[in-house]
Tab-separated table of N, CA, C and O in Angstrom:
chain	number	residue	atom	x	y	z
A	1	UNK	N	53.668	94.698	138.066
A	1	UNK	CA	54.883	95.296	138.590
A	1	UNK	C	54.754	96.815	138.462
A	1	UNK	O	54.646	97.375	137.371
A	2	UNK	N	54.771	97.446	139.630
A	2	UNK	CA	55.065	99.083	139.314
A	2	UNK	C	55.688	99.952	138.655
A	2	UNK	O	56.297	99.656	137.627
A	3	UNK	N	55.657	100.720	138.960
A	3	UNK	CA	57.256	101.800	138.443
A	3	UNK	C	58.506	101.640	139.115
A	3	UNK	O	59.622	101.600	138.597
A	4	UNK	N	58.209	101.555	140.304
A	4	UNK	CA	59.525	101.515	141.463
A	4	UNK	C	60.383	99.993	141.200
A	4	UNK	O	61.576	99.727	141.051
A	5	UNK	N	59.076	99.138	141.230
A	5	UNK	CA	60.110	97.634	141.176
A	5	UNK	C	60.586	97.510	140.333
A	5	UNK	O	61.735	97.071	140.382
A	6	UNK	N	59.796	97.921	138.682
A	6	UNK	CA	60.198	97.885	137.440
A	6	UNK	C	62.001	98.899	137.453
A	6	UNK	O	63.022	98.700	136.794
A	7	UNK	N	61.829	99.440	138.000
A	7	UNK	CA	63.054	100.711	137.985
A	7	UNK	C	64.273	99.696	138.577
A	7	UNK	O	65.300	99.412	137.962
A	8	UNK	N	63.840	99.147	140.135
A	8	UNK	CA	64.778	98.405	140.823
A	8	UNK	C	65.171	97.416	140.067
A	8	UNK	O	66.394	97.283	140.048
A	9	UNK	N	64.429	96.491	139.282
A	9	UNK	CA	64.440	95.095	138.586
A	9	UNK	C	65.762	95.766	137.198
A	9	UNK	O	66.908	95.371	136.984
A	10	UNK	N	64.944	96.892	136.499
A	10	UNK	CA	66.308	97.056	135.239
A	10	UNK	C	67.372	97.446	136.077
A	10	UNK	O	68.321	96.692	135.861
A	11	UNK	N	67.628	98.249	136.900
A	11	UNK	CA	68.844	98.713	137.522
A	11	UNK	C	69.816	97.858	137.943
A	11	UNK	O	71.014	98.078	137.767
A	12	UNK	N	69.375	96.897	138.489
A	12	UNK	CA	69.721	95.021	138.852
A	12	UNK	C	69.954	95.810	140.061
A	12	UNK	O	71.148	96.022	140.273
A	13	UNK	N	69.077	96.335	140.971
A	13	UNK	CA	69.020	96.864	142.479
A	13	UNK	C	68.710	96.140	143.872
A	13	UNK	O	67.544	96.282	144.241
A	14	UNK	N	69.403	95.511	144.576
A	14	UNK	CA	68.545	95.295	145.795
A	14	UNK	C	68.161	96.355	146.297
A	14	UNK	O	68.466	97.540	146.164
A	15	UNK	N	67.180	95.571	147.124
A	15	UNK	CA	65.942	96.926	148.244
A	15	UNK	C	66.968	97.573	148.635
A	15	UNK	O	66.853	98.789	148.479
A	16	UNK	N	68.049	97.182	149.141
A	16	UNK	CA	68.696	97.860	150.432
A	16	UNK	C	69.507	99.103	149.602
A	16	UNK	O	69.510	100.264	150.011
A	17	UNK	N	70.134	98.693	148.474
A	17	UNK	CA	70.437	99.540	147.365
A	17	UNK	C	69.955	100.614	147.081
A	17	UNK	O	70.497	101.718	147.128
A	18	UNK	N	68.473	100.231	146.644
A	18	UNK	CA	67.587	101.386	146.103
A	18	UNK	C	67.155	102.707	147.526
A	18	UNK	O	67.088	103.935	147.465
A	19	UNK	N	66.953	101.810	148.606
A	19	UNK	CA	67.199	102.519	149.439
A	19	UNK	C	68.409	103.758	150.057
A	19	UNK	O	68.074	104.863	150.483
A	20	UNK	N	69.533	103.360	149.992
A	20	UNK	CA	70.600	104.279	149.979
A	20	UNK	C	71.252	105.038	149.313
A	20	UNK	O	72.037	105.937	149.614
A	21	UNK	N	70.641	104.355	147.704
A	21	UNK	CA	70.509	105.971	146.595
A	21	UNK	C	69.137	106.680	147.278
A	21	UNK	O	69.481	107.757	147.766
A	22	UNK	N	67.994	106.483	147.433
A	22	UNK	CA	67.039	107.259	147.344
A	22	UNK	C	67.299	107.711	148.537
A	22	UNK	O	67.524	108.902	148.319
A	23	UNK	N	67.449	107.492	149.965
A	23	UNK	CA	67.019	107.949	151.008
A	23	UNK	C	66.099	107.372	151.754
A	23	UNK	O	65.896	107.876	152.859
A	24	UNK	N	65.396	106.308	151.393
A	24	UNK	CA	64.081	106.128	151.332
A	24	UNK	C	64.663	104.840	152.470
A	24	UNK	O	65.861	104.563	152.408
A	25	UNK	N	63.716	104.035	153.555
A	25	UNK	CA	64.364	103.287	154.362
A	25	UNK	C	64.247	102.255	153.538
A	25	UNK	O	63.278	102.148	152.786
A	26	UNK	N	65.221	101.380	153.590
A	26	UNK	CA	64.702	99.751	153.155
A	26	UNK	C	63.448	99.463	152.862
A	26	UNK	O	62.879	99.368	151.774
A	27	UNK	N	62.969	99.297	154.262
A	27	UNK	CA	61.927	98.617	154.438
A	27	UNK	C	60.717	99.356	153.867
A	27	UNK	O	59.864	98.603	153.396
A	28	UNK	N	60.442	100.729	153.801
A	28	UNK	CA	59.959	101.396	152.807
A	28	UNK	C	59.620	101.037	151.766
A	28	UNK	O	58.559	100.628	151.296
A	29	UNK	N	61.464	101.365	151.081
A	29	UNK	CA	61.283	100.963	149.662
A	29	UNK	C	60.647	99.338	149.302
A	29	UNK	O	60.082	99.033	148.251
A	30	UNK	N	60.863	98.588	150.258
A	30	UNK	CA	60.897	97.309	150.175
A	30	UNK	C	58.586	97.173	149.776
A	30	UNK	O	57.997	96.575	148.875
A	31	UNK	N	58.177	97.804	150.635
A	31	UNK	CA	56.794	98.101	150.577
A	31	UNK	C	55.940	98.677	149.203
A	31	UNK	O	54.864	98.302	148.738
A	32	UNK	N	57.166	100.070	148.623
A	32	UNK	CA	56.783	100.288	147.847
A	32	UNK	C	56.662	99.944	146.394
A	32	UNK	O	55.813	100.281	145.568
A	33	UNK	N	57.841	99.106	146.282
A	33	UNK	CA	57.934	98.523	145.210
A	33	UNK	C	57.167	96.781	144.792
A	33	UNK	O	56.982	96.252	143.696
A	34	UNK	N	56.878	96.296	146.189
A	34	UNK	CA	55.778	95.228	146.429
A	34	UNK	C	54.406	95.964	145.942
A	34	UNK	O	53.778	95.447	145.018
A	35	UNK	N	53.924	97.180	146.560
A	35	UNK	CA	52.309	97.725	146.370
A	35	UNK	C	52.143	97.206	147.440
A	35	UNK	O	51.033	96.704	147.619
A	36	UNK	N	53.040	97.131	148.428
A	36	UNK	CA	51.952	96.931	150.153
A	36	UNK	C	51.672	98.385	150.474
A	36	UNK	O	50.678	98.749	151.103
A	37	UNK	N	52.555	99.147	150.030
A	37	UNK	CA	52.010	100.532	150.604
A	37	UNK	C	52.386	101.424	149.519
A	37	UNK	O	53.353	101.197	148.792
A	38	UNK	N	51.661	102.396	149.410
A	38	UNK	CA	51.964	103.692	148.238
A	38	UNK	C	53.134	104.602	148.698
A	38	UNK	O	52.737	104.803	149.845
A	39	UNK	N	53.761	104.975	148.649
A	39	UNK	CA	54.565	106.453	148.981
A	39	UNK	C	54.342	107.663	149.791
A	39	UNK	O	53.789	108.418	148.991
A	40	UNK	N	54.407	108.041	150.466
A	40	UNK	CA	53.781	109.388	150.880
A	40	UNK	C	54.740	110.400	150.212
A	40	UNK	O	55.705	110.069	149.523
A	41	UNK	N	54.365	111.686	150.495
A	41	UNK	CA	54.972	112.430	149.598
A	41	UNK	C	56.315	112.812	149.590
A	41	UNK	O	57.055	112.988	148.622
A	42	UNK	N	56.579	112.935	150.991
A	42	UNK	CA	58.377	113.187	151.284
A	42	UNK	C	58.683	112.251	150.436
A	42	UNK	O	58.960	112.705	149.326
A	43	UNK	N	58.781	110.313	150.594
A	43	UNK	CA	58.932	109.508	149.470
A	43	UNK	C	58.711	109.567	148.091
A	43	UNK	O	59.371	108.970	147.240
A	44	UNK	N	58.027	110.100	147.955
A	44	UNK	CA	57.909	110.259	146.468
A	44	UNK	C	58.869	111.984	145.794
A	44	UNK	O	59.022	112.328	144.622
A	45	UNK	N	59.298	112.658	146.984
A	45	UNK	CA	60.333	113.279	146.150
A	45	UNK	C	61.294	113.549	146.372
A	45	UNK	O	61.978	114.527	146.069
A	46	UNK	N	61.586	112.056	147.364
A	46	UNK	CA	63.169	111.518	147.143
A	46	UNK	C	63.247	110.534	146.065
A	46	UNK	O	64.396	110.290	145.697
A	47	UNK	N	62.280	109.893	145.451
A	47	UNK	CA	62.131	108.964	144.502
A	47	UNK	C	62.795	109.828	143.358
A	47	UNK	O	63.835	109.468	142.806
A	48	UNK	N	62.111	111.014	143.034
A	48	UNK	CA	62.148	111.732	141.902
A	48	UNK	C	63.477	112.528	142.047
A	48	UNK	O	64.159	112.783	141.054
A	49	UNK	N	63.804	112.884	143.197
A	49	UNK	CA	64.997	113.807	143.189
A	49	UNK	C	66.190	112.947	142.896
A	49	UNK	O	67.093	113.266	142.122
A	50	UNK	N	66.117	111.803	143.594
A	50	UNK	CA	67.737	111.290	143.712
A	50	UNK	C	67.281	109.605	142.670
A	50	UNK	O	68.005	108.625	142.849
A	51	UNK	N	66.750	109.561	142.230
A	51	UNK	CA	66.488	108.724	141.059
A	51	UNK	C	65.829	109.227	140.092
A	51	UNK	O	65.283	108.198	139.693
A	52	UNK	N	65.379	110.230	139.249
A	52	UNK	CA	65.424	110.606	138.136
A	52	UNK	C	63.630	110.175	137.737
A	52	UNK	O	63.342	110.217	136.541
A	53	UNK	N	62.696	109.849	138.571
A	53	UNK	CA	61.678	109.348	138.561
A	53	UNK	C	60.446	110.349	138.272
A	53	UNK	O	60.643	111.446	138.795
A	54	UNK	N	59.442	110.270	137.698
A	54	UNK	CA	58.390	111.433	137.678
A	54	UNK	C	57.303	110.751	138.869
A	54	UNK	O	57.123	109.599	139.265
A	55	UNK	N	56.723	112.009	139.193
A	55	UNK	CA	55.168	111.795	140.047
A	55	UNK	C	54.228	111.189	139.203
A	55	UNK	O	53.584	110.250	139.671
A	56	UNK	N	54.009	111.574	137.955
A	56	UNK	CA	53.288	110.126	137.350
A	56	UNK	C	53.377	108.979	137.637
A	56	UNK	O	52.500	108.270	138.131
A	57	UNK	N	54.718	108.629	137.280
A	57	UNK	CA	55.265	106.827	136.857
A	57	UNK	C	54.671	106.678	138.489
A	57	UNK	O	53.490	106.357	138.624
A	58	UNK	N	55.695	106.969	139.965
A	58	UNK	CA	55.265	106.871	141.435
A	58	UNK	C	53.861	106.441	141.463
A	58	UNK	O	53.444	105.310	141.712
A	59	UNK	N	53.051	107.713	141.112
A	59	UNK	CA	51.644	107.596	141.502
A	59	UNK	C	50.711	108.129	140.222
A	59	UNK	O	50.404	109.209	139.717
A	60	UNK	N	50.459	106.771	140.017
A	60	UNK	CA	49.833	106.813	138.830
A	60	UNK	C	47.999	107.351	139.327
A	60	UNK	O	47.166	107.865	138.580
A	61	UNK	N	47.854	107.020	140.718
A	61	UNK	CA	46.861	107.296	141.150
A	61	UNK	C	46.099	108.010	141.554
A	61	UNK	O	44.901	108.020	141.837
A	62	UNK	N	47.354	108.976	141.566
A	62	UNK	CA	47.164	110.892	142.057
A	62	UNK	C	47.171	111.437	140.908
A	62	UNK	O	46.349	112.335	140.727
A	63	UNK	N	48.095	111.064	139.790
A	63	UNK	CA	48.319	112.063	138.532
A	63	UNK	C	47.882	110.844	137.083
A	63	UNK	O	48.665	110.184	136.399
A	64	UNK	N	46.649	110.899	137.024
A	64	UNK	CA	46.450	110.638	135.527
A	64	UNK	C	46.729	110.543	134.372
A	64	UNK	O	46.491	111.635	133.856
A	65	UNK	N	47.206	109.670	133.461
A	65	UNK	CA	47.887	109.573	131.974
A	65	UNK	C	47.410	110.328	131.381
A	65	UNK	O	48.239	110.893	130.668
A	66	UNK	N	46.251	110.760	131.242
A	66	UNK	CA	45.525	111.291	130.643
A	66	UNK	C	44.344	112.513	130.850
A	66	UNK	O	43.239	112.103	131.206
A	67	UNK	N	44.480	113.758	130.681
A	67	UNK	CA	43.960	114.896	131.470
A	67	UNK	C	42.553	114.701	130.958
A	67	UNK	O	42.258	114.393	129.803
A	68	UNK	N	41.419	114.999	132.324
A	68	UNK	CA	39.965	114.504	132.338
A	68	UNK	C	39.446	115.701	131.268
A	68	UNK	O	39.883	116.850	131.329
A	69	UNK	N	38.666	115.356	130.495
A	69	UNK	CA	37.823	115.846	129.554
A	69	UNK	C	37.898	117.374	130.194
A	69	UNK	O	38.219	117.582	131.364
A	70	UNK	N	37.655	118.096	129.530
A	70	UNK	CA	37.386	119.660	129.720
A	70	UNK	C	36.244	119.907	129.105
A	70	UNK	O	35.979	119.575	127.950
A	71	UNK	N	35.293	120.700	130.124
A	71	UNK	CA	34.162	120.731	130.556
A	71	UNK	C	33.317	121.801	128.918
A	71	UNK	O	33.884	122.695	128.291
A	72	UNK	N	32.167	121.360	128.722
A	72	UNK	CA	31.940	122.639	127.562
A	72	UNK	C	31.014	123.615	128.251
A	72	UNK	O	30.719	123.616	129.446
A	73	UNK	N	30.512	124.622	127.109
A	73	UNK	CA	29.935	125.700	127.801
A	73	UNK	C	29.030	125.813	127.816
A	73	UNK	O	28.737	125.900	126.623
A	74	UNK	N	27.816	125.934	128.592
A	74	UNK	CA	26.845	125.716	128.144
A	74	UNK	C	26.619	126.991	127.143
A	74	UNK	O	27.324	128.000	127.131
A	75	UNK	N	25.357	126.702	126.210
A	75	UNK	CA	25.404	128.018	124.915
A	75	UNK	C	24.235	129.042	125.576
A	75	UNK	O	23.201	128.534	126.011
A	76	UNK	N	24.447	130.583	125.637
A	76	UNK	CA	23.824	131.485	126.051
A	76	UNK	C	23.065	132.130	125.087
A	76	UNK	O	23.803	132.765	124.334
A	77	UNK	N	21.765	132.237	124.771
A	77	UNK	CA	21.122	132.925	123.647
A	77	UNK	C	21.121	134.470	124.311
A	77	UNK	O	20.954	134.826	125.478
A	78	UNK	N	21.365	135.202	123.144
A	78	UNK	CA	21.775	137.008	123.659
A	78	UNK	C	20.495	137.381	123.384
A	78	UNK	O	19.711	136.933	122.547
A	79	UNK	N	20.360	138.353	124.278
A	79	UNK	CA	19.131	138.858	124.689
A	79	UNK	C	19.451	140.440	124.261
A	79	UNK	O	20.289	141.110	124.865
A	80	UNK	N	18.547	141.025	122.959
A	80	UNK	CA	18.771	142.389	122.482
A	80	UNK	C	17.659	143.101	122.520
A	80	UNK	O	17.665	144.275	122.152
């Protein structure tokens, strides 16, 4: 279960519901909260604006839990 359905499911939301708080069409929301289709971005920040939602939770697939390793340096021997 996603973020979106998980959100709709505690809220005790039908699609058509979640739709006319968010903006988002029905049938949309109805997609997005299945995983037939991801969000595009206008959707995803009506998700966040008018439901209280982050771009993480949405798209876990664009924005990572966890920030990728940071790179080291390679070591320079000084030349005197």
């Amino acid at each position: 279960m996603n973020a979106l359905e998980k959100f709709r499911v505690e809220k005790g939301l039908t699609y058509e519901q979640m739709a006319n708080l968010s903006g988002v069409t029905k049938a949309s929301v109805w997609k997005h909260c299945r995983g037939v289709a991801e969000p595009d971005v206008e959707s995803v920040a009506r998700y966040m604006q008018r439901l209280g939602l982050t771009f993480p939770l949405i798209r876990p697939d664009l924005w990572p839990q966890s920030p990728p390793a940071s790179p080291t340096m390679p070591s320079v021997a000084r030349v005197e």
